[in-house]
mmCIF file of C-alpha atoms in Angstrom:
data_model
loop_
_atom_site.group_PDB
_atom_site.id
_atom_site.type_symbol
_atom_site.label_atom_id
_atom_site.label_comp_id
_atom_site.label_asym_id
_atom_site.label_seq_id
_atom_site.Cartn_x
_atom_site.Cartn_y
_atom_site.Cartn_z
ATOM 1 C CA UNK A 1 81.624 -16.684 -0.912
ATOM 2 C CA UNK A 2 80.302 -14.205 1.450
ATOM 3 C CA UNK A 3 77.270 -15.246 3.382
ATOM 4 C CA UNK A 4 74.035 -13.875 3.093
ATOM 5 C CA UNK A 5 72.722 -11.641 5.816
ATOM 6 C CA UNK A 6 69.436 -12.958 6.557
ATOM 7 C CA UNK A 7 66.595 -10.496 5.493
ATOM 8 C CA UNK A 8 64.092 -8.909 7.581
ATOM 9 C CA UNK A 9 60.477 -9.885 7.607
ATOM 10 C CA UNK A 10 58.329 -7.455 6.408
ATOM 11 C CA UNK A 11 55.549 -6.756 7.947
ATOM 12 C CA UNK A 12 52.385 -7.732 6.689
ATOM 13 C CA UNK A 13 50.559 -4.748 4.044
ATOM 14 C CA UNK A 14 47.799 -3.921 5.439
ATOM 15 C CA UNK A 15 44.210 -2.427 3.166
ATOM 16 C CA UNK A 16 43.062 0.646 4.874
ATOM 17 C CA UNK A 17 39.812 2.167 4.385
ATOM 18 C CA UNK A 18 39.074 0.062 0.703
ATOM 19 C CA UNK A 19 37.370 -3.081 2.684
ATOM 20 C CA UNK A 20 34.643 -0.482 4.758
ATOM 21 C CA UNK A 21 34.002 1.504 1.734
ATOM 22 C CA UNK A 22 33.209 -1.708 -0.559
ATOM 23 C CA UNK A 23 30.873 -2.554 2.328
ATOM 24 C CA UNK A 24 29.661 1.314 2.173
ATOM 25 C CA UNK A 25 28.878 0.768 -1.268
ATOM 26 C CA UNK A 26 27.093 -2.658 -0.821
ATOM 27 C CA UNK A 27 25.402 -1.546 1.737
ATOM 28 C CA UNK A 28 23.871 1.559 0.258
ATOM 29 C CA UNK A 29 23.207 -0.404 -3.395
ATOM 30 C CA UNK A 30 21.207 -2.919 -0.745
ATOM 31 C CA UNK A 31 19.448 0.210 0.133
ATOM 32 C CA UNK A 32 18.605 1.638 -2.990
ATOM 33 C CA UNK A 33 17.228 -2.041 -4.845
ATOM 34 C CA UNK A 34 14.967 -2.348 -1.485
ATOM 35 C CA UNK A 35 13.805 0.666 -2.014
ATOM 36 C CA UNK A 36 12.843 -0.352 -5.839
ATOM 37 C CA UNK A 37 10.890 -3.392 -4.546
ATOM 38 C CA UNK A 38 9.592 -1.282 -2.410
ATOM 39 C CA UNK A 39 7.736 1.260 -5.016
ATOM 40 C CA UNK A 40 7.024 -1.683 -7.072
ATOM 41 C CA UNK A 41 5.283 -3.143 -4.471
ATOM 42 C CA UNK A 42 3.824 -0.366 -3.190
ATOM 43 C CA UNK A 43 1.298 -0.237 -6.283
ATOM 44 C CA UNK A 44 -0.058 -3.784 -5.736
ATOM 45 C CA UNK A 45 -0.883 -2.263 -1.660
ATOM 46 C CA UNK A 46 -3.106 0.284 -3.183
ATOM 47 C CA UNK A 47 -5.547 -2.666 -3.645
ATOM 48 C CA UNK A 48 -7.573 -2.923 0.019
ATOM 49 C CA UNK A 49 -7.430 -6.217 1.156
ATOM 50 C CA UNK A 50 -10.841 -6.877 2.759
ATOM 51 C CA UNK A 51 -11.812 -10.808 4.810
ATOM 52 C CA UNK A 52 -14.122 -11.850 7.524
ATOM 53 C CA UNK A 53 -12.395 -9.974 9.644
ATOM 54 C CA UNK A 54 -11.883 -6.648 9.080
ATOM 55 C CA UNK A 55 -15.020 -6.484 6.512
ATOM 56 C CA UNK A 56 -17.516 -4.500 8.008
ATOM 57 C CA UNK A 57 -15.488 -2.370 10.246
ATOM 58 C CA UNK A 58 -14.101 -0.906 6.722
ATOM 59 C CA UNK A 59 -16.903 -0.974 3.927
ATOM 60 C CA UNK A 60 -19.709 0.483 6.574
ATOM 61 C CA UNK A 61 -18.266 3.900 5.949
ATOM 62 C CA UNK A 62 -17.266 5.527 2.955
ATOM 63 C CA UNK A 63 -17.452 4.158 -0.906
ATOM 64 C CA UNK A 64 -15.867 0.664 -1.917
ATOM 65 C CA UNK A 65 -15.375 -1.117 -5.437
ATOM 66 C CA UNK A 66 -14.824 -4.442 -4.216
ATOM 67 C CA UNK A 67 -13.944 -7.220 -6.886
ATOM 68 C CA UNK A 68 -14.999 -10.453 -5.280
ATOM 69 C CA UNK A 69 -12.957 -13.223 -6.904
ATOM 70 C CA UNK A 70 -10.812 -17.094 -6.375
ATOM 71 C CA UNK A 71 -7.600 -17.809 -7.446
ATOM 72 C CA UNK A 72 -8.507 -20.385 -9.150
ATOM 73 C CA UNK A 73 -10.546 -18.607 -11.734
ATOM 74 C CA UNK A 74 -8.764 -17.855 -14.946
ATOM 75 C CA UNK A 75 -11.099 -14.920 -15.365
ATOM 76 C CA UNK A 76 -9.748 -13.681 -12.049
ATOM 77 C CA UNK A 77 -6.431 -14.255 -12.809
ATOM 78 C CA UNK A 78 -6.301 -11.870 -16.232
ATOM 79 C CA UNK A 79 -8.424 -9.220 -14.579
ATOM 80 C CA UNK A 80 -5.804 -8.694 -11.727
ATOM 81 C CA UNK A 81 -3.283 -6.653 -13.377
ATOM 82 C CA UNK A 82 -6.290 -4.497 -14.694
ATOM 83 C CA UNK A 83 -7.876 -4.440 -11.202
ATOM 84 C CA UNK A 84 -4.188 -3.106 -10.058
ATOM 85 C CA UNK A 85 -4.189 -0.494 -12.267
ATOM 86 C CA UNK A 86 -7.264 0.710 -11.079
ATOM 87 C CA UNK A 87 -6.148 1.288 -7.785
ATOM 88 C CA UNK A 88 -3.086 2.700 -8.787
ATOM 89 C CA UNK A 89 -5.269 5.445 -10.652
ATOM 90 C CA UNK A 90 -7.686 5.608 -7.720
ATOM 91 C CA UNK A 91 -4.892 6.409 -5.144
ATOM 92 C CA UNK A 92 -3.129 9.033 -8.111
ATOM 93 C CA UNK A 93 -6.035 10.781 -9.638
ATOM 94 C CA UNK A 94 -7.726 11.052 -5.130
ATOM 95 C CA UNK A 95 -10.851 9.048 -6.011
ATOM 96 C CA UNK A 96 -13.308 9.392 -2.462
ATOM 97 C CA UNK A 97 -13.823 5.549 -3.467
ATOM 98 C CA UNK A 98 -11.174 3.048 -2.544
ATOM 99 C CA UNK A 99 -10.428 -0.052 -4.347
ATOM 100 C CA UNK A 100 -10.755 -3.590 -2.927
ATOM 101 C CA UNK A 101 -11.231 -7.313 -2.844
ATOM 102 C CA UNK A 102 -12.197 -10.150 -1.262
ATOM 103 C CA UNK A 103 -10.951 -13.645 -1.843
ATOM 104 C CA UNK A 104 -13.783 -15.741 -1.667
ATOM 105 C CA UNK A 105 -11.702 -19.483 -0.902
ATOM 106 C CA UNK A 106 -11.068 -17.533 2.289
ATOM 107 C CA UNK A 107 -13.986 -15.910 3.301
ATOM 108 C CA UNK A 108 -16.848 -18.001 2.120
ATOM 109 C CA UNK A 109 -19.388 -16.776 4.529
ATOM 110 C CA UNK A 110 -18.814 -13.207 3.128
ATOM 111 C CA UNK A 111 -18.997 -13.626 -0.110
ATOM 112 C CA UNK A 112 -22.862 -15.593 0.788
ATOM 113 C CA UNK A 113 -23.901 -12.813 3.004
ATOM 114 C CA UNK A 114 -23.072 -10.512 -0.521
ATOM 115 C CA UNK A 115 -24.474 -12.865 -2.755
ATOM 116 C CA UNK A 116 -22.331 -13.459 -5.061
ATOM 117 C CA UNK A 117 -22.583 -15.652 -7.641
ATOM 118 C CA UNK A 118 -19.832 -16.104 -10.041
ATOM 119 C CA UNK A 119 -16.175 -14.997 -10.489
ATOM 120 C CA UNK A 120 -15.441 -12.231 -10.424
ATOM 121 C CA UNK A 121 -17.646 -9.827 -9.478
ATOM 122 C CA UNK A 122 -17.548 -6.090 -8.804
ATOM 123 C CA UNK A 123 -19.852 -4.647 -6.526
ATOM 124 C CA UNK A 124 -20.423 -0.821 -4.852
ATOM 125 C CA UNK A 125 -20.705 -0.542 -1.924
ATOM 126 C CA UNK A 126 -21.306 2.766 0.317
ATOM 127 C CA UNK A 127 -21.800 3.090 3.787
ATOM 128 C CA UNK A 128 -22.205 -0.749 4.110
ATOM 129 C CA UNK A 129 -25.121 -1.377 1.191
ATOM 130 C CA UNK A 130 -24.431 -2.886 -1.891
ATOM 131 C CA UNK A 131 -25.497 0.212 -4.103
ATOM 132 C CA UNK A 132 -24.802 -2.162 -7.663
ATOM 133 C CA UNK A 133 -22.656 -4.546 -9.084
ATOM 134 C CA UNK A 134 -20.762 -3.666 -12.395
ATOM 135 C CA UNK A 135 -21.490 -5.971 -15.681
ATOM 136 C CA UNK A 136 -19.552 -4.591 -18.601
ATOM 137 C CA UNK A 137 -16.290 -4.908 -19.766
ATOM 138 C CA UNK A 138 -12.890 -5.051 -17.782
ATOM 139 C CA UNK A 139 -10.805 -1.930 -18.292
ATOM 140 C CA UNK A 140 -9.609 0.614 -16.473
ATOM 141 C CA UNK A 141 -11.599 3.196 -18.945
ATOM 142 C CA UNK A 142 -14.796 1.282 -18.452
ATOM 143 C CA UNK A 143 -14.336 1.048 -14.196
ATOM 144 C CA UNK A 144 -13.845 4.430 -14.412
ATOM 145 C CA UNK A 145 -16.750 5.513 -16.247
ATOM 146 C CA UNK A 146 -19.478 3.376 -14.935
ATOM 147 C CA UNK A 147 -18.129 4.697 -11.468
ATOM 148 C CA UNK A 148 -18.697 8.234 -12.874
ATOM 149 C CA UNK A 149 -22.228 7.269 -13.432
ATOM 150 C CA UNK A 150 -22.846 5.941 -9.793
ATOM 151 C CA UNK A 151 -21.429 9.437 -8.947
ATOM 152 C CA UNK A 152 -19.062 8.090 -6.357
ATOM 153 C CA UNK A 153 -15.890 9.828 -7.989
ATOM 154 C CA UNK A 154 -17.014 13.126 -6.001
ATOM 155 C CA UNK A 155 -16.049 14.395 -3.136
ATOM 156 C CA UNK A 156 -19.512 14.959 -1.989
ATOM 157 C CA UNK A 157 -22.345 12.226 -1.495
ATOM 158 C CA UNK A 158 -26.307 12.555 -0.307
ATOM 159 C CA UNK A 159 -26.905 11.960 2.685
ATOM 160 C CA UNK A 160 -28.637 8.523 3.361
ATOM 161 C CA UNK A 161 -28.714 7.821 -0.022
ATOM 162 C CA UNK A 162 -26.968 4.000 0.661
ATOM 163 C CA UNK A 163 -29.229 3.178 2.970
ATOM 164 C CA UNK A 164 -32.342 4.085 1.169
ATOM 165 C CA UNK A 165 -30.733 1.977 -2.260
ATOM 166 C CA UNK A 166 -29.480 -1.392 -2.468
ATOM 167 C CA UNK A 167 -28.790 -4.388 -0.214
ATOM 168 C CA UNK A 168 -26.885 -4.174 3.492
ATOM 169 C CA UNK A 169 -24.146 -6.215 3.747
ATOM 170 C CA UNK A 170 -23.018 -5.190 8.067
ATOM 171 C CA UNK A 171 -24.733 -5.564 10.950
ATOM 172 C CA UNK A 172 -25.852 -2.663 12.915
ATOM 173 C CA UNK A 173 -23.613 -2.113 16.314
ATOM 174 C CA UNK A 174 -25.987 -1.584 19.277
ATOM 175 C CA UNK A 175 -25.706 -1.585 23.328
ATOM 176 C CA UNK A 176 -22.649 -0.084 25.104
ATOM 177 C CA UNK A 177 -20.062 -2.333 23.288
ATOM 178 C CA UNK A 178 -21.545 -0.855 20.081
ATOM 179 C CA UNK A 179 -20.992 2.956 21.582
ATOM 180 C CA UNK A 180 -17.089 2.391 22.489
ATOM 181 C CA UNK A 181 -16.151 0.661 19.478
ATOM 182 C CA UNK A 182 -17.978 3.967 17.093
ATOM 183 C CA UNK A 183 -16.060 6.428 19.727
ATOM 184 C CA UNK A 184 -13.036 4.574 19.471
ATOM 185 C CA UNK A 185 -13.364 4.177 15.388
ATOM 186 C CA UNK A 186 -14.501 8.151 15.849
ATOM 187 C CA UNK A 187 -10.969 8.684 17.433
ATOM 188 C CA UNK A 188 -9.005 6.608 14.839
ATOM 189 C CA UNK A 189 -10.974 8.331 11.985
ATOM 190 C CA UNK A 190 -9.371 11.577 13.222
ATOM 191 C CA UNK A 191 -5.749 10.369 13.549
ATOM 192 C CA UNK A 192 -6.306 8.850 10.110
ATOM 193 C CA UNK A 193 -8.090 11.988 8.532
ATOM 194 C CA UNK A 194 -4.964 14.105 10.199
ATOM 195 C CA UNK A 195 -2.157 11.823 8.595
ATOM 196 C CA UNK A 196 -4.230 11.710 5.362
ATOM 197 C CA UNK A 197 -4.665 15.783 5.271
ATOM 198 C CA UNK A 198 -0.713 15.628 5.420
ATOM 199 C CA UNK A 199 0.235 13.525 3.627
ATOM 200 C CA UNK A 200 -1.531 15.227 0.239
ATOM 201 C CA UNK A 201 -0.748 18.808 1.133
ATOM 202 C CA UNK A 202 2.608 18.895 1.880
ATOM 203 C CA UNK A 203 4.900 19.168 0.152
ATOM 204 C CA UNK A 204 2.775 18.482 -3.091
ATOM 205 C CA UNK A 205 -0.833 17.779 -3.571
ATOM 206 C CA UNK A 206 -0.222 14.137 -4.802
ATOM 207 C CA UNK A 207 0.052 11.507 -2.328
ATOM 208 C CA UNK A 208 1.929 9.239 -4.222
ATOM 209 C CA UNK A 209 4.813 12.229 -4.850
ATOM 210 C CA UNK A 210 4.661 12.970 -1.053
ATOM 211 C CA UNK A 211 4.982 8.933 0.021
ATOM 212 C CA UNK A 212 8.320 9.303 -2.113
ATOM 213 C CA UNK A 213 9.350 12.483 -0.966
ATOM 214 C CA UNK A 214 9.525 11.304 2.719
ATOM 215 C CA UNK A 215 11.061 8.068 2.265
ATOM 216 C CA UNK A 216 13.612 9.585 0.532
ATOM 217 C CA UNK A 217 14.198 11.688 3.295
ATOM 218 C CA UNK A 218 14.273 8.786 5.631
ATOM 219 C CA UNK A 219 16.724 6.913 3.248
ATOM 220 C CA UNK A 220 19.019 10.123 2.868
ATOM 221 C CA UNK A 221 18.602 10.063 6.832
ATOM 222 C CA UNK A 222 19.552 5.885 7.207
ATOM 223 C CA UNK A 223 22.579 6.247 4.394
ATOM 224 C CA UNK A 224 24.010 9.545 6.590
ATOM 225 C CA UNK A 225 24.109 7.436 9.447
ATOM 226 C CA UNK A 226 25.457 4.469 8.094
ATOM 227 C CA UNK A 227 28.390 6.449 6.477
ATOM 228 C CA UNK A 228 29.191 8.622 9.929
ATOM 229 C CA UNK A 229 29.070 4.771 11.463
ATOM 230 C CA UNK A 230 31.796 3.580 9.098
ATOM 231 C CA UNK A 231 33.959 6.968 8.902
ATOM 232 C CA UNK A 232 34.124 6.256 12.734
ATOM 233 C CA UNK A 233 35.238 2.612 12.077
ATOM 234 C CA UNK A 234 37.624 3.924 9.322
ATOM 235 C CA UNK A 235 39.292 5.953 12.120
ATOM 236 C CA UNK A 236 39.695 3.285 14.434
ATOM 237 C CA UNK A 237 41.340 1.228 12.444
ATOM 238 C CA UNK A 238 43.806 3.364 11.358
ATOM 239 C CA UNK A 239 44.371 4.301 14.732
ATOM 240 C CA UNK A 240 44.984 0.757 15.551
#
């Protein structure tokens, strides 16, 4: 018998470029559902969320509808998808009147100094006076209407109209402390008015459209650089 020549290893097969684009692919589906939870969320953050602490230094300018509510109140709890959906129309359809709440297990003192009284309860509030508190039925359609008849939905409001009606609910800032803190809110009002004024003119008049626009523009802008960052580790392995 003639004798076997002993064979060669082979050297081991090596997987270009499959392993880096599987992790491409994971990493950009990672991208996309994050940027699903993202939007979804994104509706429950039109809702202003309004303590203690940053109370007055919000509701003592401009127009509020501010449910006051606890968690543990059943009524609460089936009026919160309704109260989201009333944001989410306020931030869509511009409304000068922003939509907010106040949980009341957290910020007891607050909800005295408003008087309130049961849960949940929807008050007005403009320029830091409690203008009314709404008593009809929860829907969007209703909100909507009876905020129509406080004539807050326009762009446009009398002049010391909240402080001649209804009850104030912030203290009055005096001294020198009082003057830097209204010229630094003056300051921040103007950065904020500037982002605002760009953010629902360009490209589209709908804030909402234009929040999507440019995160998918920063998205396009993260997934480009994550694929020029593995083309460049393609190359070195094969190189290697």
């Amino acid at each position: 018998m003639e004798a076997m020549e002993p064979r060669s290893p082979r050297p081991p097969v090596r997987c270009r470029g499959r392993p880096t684009l599987s992790l491409a692919r994971s990493l950009l589906l990672a991208i996309v559902l994050v940027a699903e939870c993202g939007s979804a969320a994104a509706d429950k953050d039109n809702i202003v969320k309004l303590n203690k602490y940053n109370f007055d230094q919000n509701v003592k300018h401009g127009k509020w509808f501010v449910k006051f509510f606890a968690p543990w109140c059943t009524h609460c709890q089936r009026m919160a998808p309704i109260w989201e959906q009333l944001a989410d129309q306020a931030v869509g359809k511009e409304w000068p009147v922003k939509i907010a709440e106040v949980d009341c297990t957290v910020s007891g003192e607050l909800c005295k100094k408003a008087q309130i009284k049961g849960f949940p309860t929807m008050a007005l509030i403009t320029d830091g006076s409690v203008r009314g508190k709404y008593q009809g039925e929860v829907s969007v359609q209703h909100f909507e209407a009876w905020l129509g008849k406080q004539k807050v939905l326009q762009a446009q409001q009398e002049p010391g109209r909240a402080e001649q009606e209804g009850t104030r609910v912030v203290g009055e800032e005096v001294g020198d402390s009082g003057k830097r803190t209204a010229a630094a809110a003056t300051h921040g009002q103007a950065v904020n008015a500037l982002v605002r004024n760009f953010l629902t003119r360009f490209p589209t008049k709908s804030k909402i459209i234009n929040l999507y626009f440019y995160g998918g523009i920063f998205l396009c802008f993260v997934v480009g650089v994550l694929m020029f960052a593995f083309r460049v580790a393609e190359d070195i392995d094969k190189e290697d």
